[in-house]
PDB file of C-alpha atoms in Angstrom:
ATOM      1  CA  UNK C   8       3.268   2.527 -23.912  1.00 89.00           C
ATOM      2  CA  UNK C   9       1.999   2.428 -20.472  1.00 95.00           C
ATOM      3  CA  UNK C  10       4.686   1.797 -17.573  1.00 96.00           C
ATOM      4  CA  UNK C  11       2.825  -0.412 -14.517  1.00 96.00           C
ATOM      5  CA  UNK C  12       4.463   0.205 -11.297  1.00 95.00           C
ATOM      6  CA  UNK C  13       4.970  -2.544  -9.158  1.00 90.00           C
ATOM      7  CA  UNK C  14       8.541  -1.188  -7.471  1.00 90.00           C
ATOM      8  CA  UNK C  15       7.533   0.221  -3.422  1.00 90.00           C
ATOM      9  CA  UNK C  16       7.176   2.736  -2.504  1.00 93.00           C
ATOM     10  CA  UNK C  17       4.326   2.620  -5.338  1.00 95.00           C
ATOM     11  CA  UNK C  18       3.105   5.944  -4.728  1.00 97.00           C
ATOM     12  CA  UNK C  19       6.399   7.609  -4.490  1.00 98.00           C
ATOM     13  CA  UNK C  20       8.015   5.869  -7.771  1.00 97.00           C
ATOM     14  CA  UNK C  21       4.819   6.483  -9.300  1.00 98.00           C
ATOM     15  CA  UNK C  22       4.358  10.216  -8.287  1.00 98.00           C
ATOM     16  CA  UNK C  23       8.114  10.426  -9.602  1.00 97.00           C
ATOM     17  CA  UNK C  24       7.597   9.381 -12.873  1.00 97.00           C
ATOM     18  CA  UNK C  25       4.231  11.352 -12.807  1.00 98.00           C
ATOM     19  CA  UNK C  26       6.338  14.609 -11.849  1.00 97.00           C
ATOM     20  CA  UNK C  27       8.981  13.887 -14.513  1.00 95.00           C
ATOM     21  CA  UNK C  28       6.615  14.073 -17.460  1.00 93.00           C
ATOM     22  CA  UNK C  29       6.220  11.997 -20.479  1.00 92.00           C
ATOM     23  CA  UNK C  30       5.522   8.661 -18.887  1.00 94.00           C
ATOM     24  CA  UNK C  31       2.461   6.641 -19.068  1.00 95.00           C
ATOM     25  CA  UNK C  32       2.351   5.359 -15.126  1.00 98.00           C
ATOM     26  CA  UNK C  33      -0.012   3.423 -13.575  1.00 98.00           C
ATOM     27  CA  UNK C  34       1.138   2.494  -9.539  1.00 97.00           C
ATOM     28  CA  UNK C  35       0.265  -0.762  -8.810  1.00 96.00           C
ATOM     29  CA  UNK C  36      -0.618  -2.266  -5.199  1.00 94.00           C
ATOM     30  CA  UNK C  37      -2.890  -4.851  -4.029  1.00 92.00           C
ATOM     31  CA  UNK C  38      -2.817  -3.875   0.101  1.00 94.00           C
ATOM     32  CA  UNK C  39      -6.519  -3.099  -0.208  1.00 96.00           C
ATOM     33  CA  UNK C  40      -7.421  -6.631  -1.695  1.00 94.00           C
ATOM     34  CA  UNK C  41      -5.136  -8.364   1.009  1.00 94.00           C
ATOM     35  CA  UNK C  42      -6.343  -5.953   3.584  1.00 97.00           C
ATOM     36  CA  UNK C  43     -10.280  -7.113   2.665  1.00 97.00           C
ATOM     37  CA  UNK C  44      -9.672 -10.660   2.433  1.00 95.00           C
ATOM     38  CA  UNK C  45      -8.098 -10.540   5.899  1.00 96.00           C
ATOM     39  CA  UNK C  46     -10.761  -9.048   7.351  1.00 96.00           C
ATOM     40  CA  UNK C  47     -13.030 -11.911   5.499  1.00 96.00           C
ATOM     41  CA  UNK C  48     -10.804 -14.563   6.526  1.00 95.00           C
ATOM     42  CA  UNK C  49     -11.493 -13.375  10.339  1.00 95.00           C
ATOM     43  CA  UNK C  50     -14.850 -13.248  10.126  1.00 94.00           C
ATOM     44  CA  UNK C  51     -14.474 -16.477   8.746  1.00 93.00           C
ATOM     45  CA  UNK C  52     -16.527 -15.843   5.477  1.00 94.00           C
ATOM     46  CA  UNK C  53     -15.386 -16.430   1.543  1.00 95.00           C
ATOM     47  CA  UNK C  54     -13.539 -13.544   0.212  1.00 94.00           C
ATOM     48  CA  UNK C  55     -17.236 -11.857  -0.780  1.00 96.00           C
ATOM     49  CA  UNK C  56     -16.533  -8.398  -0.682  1.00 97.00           C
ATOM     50  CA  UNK C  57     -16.551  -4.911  -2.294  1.00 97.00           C
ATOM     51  CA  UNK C  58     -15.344  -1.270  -1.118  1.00 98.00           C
ATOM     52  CA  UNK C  59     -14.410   2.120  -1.978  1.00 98.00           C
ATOM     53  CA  UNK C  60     -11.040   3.608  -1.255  1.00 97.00           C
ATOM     54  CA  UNK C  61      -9.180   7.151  -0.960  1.00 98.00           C
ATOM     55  CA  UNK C  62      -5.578   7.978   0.270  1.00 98.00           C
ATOM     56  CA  UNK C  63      -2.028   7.292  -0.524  1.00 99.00           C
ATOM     57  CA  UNK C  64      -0.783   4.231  -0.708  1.00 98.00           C
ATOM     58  CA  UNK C  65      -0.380   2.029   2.656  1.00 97.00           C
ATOM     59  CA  UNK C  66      -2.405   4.767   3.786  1.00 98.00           C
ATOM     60  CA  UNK C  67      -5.945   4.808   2.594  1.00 99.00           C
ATOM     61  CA  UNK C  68      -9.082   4.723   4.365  1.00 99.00           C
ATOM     62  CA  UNK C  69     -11.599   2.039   3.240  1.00 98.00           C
ATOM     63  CA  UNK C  70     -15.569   3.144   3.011  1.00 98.00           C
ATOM     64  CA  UNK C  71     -18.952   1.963   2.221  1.00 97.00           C
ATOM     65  CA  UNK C  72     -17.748  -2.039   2.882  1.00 97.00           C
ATOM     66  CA  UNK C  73     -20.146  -4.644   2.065  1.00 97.00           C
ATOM     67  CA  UNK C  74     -19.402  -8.270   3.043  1.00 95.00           C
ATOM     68  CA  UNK C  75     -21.830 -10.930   1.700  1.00 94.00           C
ATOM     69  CA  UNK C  76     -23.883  -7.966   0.471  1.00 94.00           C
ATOM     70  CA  UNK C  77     -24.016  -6.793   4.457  1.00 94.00           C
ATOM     71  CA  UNK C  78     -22.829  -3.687   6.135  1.00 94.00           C
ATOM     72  CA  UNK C  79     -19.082  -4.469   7.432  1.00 92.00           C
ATOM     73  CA  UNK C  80     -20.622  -2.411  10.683  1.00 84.00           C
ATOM     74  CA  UNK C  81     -23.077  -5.744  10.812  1.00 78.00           C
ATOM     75  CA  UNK C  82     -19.871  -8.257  11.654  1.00 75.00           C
ATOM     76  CA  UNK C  83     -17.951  -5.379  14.095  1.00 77.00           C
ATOM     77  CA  UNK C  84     -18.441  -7.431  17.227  1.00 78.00           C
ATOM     78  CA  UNK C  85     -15.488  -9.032  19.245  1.00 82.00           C
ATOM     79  CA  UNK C  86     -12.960  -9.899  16.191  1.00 91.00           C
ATOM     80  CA  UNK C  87     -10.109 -11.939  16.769  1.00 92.00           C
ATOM     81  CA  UNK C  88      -7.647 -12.105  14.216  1.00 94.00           C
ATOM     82  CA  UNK C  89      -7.367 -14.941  11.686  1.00 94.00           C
ATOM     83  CA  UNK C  90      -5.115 -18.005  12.481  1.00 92.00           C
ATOM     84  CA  UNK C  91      -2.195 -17.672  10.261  1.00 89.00           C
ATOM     85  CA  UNK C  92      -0.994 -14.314  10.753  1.00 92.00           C
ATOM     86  CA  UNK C  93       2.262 -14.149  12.045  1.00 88.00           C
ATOM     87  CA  UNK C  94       2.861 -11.616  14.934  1.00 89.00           C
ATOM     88  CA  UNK C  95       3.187  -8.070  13.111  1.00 92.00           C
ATOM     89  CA  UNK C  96       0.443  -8.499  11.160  1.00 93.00           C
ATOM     90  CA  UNK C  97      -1.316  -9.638  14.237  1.00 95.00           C
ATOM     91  CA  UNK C  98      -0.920  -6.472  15.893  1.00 96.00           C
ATOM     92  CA  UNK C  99      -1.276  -4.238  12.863  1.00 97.00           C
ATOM     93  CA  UNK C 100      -5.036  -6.266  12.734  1.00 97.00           C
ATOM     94  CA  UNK C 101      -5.801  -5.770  16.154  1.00 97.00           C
ATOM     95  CA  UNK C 102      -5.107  -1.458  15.684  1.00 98.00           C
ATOM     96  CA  UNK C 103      -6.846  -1.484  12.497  1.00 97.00           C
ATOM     97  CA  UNK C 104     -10.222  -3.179  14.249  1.00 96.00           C
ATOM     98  CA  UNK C 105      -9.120  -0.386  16.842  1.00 95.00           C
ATOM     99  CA  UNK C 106      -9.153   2.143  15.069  1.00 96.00           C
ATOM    100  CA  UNK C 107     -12.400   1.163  12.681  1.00 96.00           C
ATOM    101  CA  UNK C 108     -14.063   1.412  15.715  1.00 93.00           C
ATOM    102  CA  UNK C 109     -13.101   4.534  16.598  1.00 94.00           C
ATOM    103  CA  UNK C 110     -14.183   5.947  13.003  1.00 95.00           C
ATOM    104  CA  UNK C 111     -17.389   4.147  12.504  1.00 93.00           C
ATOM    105  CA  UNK C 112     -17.807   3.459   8.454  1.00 94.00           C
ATOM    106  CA  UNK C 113     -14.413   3.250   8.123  1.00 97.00           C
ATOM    107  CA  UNK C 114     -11.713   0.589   8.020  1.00 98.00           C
ATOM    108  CA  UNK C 115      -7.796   1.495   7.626  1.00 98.00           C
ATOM    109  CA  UNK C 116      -5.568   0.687   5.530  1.00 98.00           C
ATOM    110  CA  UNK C 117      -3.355  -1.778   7.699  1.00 98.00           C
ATOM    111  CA  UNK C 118      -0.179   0.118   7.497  1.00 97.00           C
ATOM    112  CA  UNK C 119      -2.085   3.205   9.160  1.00 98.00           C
ATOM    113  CA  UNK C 120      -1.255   1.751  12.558  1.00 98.00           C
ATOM    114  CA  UNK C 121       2.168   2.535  12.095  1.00 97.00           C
ATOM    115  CA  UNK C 122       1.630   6.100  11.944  1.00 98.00           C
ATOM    116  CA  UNK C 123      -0.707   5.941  15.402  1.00 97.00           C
ATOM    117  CA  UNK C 124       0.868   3.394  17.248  1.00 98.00           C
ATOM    118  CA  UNK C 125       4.370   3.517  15.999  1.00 97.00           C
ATOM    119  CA  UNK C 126       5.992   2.782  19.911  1.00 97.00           C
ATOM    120  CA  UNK C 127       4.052  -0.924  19.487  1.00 97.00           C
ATOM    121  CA  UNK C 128       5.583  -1.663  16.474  1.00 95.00           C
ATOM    122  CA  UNK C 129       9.141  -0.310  17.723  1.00 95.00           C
ATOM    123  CA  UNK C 130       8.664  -2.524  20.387  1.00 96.00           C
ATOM    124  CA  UNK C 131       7.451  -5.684  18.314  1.00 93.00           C
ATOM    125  CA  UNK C 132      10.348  -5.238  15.926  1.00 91.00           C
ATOM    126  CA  UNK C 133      12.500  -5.730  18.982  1.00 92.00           C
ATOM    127  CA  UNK C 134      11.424  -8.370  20.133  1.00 91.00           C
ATOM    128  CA  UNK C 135      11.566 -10.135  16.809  1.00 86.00           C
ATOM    129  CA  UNK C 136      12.975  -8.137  14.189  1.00 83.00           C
ATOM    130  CA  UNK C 137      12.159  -5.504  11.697  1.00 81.00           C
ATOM    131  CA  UNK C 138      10.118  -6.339   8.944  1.00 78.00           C
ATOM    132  CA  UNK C 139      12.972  -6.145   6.299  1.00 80.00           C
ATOM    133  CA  UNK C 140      14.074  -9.175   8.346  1.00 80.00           C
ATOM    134  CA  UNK C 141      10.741 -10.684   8.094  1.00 77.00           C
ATOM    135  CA  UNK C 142      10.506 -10.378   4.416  1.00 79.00           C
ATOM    136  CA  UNK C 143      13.509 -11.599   3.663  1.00 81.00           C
ATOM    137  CA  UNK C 144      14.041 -14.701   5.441  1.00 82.00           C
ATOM    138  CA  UNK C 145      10.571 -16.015   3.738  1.00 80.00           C
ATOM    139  CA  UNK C 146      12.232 -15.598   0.193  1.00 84.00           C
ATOM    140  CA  UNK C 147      14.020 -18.486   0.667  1.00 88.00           C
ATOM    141  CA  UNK C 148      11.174 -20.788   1.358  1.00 86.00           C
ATOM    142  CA  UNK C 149       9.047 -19.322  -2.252  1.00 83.00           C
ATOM    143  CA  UNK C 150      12.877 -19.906  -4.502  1.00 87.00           C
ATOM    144  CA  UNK C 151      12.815 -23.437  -2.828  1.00 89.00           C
ATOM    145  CA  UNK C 152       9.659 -24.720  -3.413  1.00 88.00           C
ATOM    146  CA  UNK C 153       9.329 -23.363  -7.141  1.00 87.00           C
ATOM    147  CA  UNK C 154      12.834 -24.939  -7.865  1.00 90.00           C
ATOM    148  CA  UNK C 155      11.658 -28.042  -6.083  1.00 89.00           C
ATOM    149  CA  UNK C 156       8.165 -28.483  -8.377  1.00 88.00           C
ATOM    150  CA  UNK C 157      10.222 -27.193 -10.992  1.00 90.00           C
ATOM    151  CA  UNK C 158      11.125 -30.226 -11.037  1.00 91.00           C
ATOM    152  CA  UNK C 159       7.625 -32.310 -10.752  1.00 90.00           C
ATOM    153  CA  UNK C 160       5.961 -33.627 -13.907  1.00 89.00           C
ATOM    154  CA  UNK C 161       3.103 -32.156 -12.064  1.00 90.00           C
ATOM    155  CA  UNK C 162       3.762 -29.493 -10.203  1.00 88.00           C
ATOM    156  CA  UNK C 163       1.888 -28.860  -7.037  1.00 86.00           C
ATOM    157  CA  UNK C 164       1.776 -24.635  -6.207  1.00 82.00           C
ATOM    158  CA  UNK C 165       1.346 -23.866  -2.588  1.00 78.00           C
ATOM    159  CA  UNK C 166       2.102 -19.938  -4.091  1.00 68.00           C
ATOM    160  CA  UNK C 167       1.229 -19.221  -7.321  1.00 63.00           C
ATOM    161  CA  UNK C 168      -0.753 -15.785  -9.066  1.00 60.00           C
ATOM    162  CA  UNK C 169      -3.619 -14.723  -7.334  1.00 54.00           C
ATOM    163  CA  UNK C 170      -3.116 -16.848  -3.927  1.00 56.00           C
ATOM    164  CA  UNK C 171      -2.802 -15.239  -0.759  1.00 52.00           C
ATOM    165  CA  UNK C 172       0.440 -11.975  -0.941  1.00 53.00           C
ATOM    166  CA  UNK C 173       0.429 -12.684  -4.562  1.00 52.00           C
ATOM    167  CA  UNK C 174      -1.939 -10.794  -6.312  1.00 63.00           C
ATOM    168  CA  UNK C 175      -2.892 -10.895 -10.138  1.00 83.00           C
ATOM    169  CA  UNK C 176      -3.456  -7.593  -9.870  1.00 89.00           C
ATOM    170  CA  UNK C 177      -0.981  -6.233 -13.189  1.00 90.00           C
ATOM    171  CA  UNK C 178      -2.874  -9.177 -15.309  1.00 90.00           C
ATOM    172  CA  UNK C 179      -6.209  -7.450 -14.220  1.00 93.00           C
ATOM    173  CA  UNK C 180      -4.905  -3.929 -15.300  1.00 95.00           C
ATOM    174  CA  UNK C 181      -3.619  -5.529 -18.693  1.00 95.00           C
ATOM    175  CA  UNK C 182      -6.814  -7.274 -18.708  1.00 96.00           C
ATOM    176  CA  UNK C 183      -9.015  -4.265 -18.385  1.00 97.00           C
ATOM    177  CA  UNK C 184      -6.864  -1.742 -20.525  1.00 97.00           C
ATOM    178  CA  UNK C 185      -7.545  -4.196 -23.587  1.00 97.00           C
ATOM    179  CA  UNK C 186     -11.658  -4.387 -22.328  1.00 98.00           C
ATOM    180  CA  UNK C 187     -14.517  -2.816 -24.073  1.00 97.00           C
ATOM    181  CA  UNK C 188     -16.443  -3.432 -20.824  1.00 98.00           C
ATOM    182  CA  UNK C 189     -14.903  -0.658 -18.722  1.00 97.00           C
ATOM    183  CA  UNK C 190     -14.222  -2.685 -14.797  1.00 97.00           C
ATOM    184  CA  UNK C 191     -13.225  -1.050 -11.685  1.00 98.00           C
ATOM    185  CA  UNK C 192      -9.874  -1.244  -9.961  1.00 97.00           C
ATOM    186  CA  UNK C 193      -8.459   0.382  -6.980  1.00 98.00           C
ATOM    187  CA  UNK C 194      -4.692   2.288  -8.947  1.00 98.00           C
ATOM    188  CA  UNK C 195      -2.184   4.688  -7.391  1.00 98.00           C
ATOM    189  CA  UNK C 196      -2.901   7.543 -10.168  1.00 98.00           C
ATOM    190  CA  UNK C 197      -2.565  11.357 -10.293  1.00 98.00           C
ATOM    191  CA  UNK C 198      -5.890  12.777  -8.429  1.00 98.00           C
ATOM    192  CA  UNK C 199      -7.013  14.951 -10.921  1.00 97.00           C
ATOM    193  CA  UNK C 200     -10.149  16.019  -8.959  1.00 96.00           C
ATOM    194  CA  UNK C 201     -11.102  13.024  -7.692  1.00 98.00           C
ATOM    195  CA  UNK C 202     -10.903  13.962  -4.031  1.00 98.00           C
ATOM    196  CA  UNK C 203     -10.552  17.541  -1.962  1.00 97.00           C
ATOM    197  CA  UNK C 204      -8.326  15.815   0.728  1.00 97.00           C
ATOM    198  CA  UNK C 205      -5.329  16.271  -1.819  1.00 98.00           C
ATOM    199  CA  UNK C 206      -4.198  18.335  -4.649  1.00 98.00           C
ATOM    200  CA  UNK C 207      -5.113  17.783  -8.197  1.00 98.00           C
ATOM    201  CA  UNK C 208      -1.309  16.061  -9.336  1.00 98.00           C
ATOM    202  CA  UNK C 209      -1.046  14.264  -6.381  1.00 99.00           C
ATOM    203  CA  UNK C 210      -0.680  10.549  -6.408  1.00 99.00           C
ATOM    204  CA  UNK C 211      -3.591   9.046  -4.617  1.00 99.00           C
ATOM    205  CA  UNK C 212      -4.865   5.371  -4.360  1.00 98.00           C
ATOM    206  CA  UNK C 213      -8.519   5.283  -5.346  1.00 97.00           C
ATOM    207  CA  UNK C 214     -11.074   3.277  -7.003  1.00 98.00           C
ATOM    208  CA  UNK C 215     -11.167   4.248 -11.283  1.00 98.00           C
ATOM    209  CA  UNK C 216     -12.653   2.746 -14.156  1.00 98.00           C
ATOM    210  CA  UNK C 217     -10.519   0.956 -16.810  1.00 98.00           C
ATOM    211  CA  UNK C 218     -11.183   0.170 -20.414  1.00 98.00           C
ATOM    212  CA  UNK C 219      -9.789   0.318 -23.992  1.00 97.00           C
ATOM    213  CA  UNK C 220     -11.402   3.956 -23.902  1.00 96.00           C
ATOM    214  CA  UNK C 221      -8.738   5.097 -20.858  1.00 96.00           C
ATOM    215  CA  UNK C 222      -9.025   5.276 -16.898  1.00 97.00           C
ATOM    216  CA  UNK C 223     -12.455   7.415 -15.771  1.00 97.00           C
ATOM    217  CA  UNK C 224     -11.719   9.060 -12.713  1.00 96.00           C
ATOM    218  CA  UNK C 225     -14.366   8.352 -10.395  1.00 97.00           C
ATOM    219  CA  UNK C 226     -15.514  10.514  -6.817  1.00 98.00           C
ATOM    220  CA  UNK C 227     -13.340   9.232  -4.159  1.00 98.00           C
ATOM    221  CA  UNK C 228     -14.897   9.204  -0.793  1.00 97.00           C
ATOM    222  CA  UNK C 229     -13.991  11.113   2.100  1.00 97.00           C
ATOM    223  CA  UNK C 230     -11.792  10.226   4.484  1.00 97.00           C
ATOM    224  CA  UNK C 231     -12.290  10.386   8.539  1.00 98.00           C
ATOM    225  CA  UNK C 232     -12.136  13.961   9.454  1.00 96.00           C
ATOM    226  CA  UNK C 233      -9.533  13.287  12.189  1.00 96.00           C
ATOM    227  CA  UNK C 234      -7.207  11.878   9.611  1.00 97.00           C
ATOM    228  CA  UNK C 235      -6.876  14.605   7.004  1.00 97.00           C
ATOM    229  CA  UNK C 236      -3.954  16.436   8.820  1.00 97.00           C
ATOM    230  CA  UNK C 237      -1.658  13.045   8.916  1.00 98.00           C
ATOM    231  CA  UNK C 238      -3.001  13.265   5.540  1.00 98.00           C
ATOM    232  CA  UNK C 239      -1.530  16.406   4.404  1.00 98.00           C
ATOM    233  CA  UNK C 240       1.875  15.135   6.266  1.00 98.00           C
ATOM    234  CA  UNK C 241       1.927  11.825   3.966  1.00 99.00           C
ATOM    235  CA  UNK C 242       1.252  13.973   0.866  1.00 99.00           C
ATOM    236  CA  UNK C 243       4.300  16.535   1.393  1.00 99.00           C
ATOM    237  CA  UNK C 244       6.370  13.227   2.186  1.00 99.00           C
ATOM    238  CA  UNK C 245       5.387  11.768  -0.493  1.00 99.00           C
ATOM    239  CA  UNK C 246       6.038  15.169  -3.231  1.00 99.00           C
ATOM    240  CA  UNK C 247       9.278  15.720  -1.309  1.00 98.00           C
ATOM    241  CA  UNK C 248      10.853  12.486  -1.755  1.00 98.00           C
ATOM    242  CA  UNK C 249      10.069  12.125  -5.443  1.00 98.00           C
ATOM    243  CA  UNK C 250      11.278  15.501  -5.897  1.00 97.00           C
ATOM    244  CA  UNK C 251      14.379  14.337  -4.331  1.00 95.00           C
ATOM    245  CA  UNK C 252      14.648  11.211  -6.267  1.00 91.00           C
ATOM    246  CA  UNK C 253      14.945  13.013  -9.006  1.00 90.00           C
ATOM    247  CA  UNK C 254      17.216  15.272  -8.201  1.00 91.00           C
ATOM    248  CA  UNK C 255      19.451  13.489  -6.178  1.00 86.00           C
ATOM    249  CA  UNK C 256      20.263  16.323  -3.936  1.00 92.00           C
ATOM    250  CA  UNK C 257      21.177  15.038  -0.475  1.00 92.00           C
ATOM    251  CA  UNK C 258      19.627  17.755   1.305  1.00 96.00           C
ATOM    252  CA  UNK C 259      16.045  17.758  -0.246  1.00 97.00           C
ATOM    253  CA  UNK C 260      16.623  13.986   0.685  1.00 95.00           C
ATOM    254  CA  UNK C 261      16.847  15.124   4.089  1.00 97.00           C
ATOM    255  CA  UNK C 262      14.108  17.412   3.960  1.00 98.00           C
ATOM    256  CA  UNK C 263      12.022  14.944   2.622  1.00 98.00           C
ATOM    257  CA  UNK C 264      12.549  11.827   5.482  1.00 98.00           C
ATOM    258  CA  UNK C 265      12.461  14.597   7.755  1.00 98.00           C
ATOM    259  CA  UNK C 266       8.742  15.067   6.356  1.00 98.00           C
ATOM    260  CA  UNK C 267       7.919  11.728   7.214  1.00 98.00           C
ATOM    261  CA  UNK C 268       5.624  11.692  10.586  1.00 97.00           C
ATOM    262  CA  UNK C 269       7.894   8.782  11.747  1.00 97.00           C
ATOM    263  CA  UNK C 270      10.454  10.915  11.474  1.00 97.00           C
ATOM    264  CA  UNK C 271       9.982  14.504  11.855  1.00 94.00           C
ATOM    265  CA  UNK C 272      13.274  15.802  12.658  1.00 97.00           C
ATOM    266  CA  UNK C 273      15.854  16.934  10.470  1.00 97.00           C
ATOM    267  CA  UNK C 274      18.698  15.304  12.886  1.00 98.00           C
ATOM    268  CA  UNK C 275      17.244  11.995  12.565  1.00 98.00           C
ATOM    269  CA  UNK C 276      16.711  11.961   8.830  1.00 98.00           C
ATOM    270  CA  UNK C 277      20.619  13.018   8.066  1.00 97.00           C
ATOM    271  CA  UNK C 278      21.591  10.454  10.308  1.00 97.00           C
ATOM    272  CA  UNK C 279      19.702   7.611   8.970  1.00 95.00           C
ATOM    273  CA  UNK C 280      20.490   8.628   5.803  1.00 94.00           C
ATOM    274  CA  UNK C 281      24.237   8.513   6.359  1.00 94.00           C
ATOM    275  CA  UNK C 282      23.849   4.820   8.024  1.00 93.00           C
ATOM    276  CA  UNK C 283      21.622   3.928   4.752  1.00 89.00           C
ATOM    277  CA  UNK C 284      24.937   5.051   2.633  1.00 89.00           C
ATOM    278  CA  UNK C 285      27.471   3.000   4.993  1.00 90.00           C
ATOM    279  CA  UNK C 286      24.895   0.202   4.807  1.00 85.00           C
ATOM    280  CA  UNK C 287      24.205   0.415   1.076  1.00 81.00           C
ATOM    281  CA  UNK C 288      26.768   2.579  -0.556  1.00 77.00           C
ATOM    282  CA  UNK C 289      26.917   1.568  -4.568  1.00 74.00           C
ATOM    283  CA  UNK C 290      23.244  -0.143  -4.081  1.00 73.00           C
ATOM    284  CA  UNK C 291      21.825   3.668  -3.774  1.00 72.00           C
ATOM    285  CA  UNK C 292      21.307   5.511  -7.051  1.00 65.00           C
ATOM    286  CA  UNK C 293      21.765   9.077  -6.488  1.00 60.00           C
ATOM    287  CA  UNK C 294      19.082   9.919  -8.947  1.00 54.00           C
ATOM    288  CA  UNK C 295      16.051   8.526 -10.859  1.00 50.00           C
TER     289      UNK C 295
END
């Protein structure tokens, strides 16, 4: 049997389950698709596009992007961001265009801002919430309307698999694990040599090949120089807290938020740890 993670964080349930042993995992996100078609949808061109990928997940680097069969370098000229967005994704466009053109050939993922400009987004959750909030006001909206054409002899599907933040991406892996013809897909996976930037049983999100015959590990490209130490950071974070998912020991949870770059101090992570328990309390399982 093959387990296919869709549960966030994907790389750190995945790398979890990885760690444990005996599981089948393949980690499941579709940032890099959304992240693409965004940039498409700005540029105001059909969602024509193909890329490589290395990193962890929400915090890969995208490479060698070709949009229409053109250089994504071609269409880096004043880019405003796409009508629709609302206002964090906004700014988390704006700092990725940044910060592509600060690493020429590159394009991040667009949760990378975050760990660059992490003062803007204190200051945008503020003003209008935190993203938690965000995400679960619009849940409302998605139960209503299916319930609603749930009811329609013909239903009419403003959200549906494989529109915009809902990704077909598990039928694609099902899809491809039952194929002859071996396709490509971008999977959270154990690295296994695919790139230097992180260590061989690491989780990483890359680009593999998928078939009947298995999942061929293919060369992941590098990622901006500048980037490999924050790099590093993510990777102990990540290896830390699925350690401490397993084990359930409150203070390698606290060593491992504490490895988080947002968080970096060992004060911080006990205390929001202990408001997580007064917030949560019998919602938190105290292991895997």
């Amino acid at each position: 049997a093959i387990v296919l993670n869709y549960t966030n964080p994907s790389n750190i349930v995945t790398q979890a389950l990885v760690d444990r042993g005996g599981i089948n995992v393949i980690g499941l996100c579709d940032q890099s698709d959304e992240d693409l078609q965004t940039i498409c949808h700005a540029l105001g061109l059909p969602s024509d596009y193909s890329f490589q990928c290395n990193g962890l997940n929400h915090a890969t680097w995208y490479s060698d992007i070709l949009i229409q069969g053109q250089p994504l370098t071609d269409h880096l000229k004043p880019l405003p961001a796409p009508d629709g967005l609302d206002e964090e994704h906004k700014l988390r466009f704006e700092l990725s265009l940044a910060l592509a053109r600060q690493n020429p050939g590159f394009w991040p993922n667009s949760y990378l801002p975050y760990y660059r400009f992490p003062k803007l987004f204190v200051a945008q959750a503020r003003q209008v919430g935190p993203r938690s909030d965000v995400v679960a006001a619009s849940l409302a909206r998605y139960y209503d309307h299916f319930a609603s054409e749930g009811q329609s002899a013909t239903p009419q599907l403003r959200w549906f698999r494989g529109s915009a933040g809902f990704g077909d991406l598990a039928v694609r892996v099902i899809q491809a694990l039952t194929s002859q013809i071996p396709q490509e897909l971008v999977l959270n996976l154990p690295n296994l040599g695919a790139t230097d930037a992180f260590v061989p049983d690491t989780v990483i999100e890359t680009r593999v090949r998928v078939s009947r015959a298995g999942i061929e590990r293919l060369p992941a490209p590098p990622i901006p120089l500048a980037y490999r130490r924050l790099a590093t950071e993510l990777e102990q974070y990540q290896r830390l807290s699925a350690a401490a998912a397993a084990s359930g020991d409150l203070q390698a949870q606290t060593n491992a938020l504490a490895a988080n770059p947002l968080v970096a101090h060992h004060t911080l992570a006990k205390r929001m740890l202990e408001r997580a328990s007064a917030s949560y309390d019998t919602l938190l399982r105290t292991t895997l």
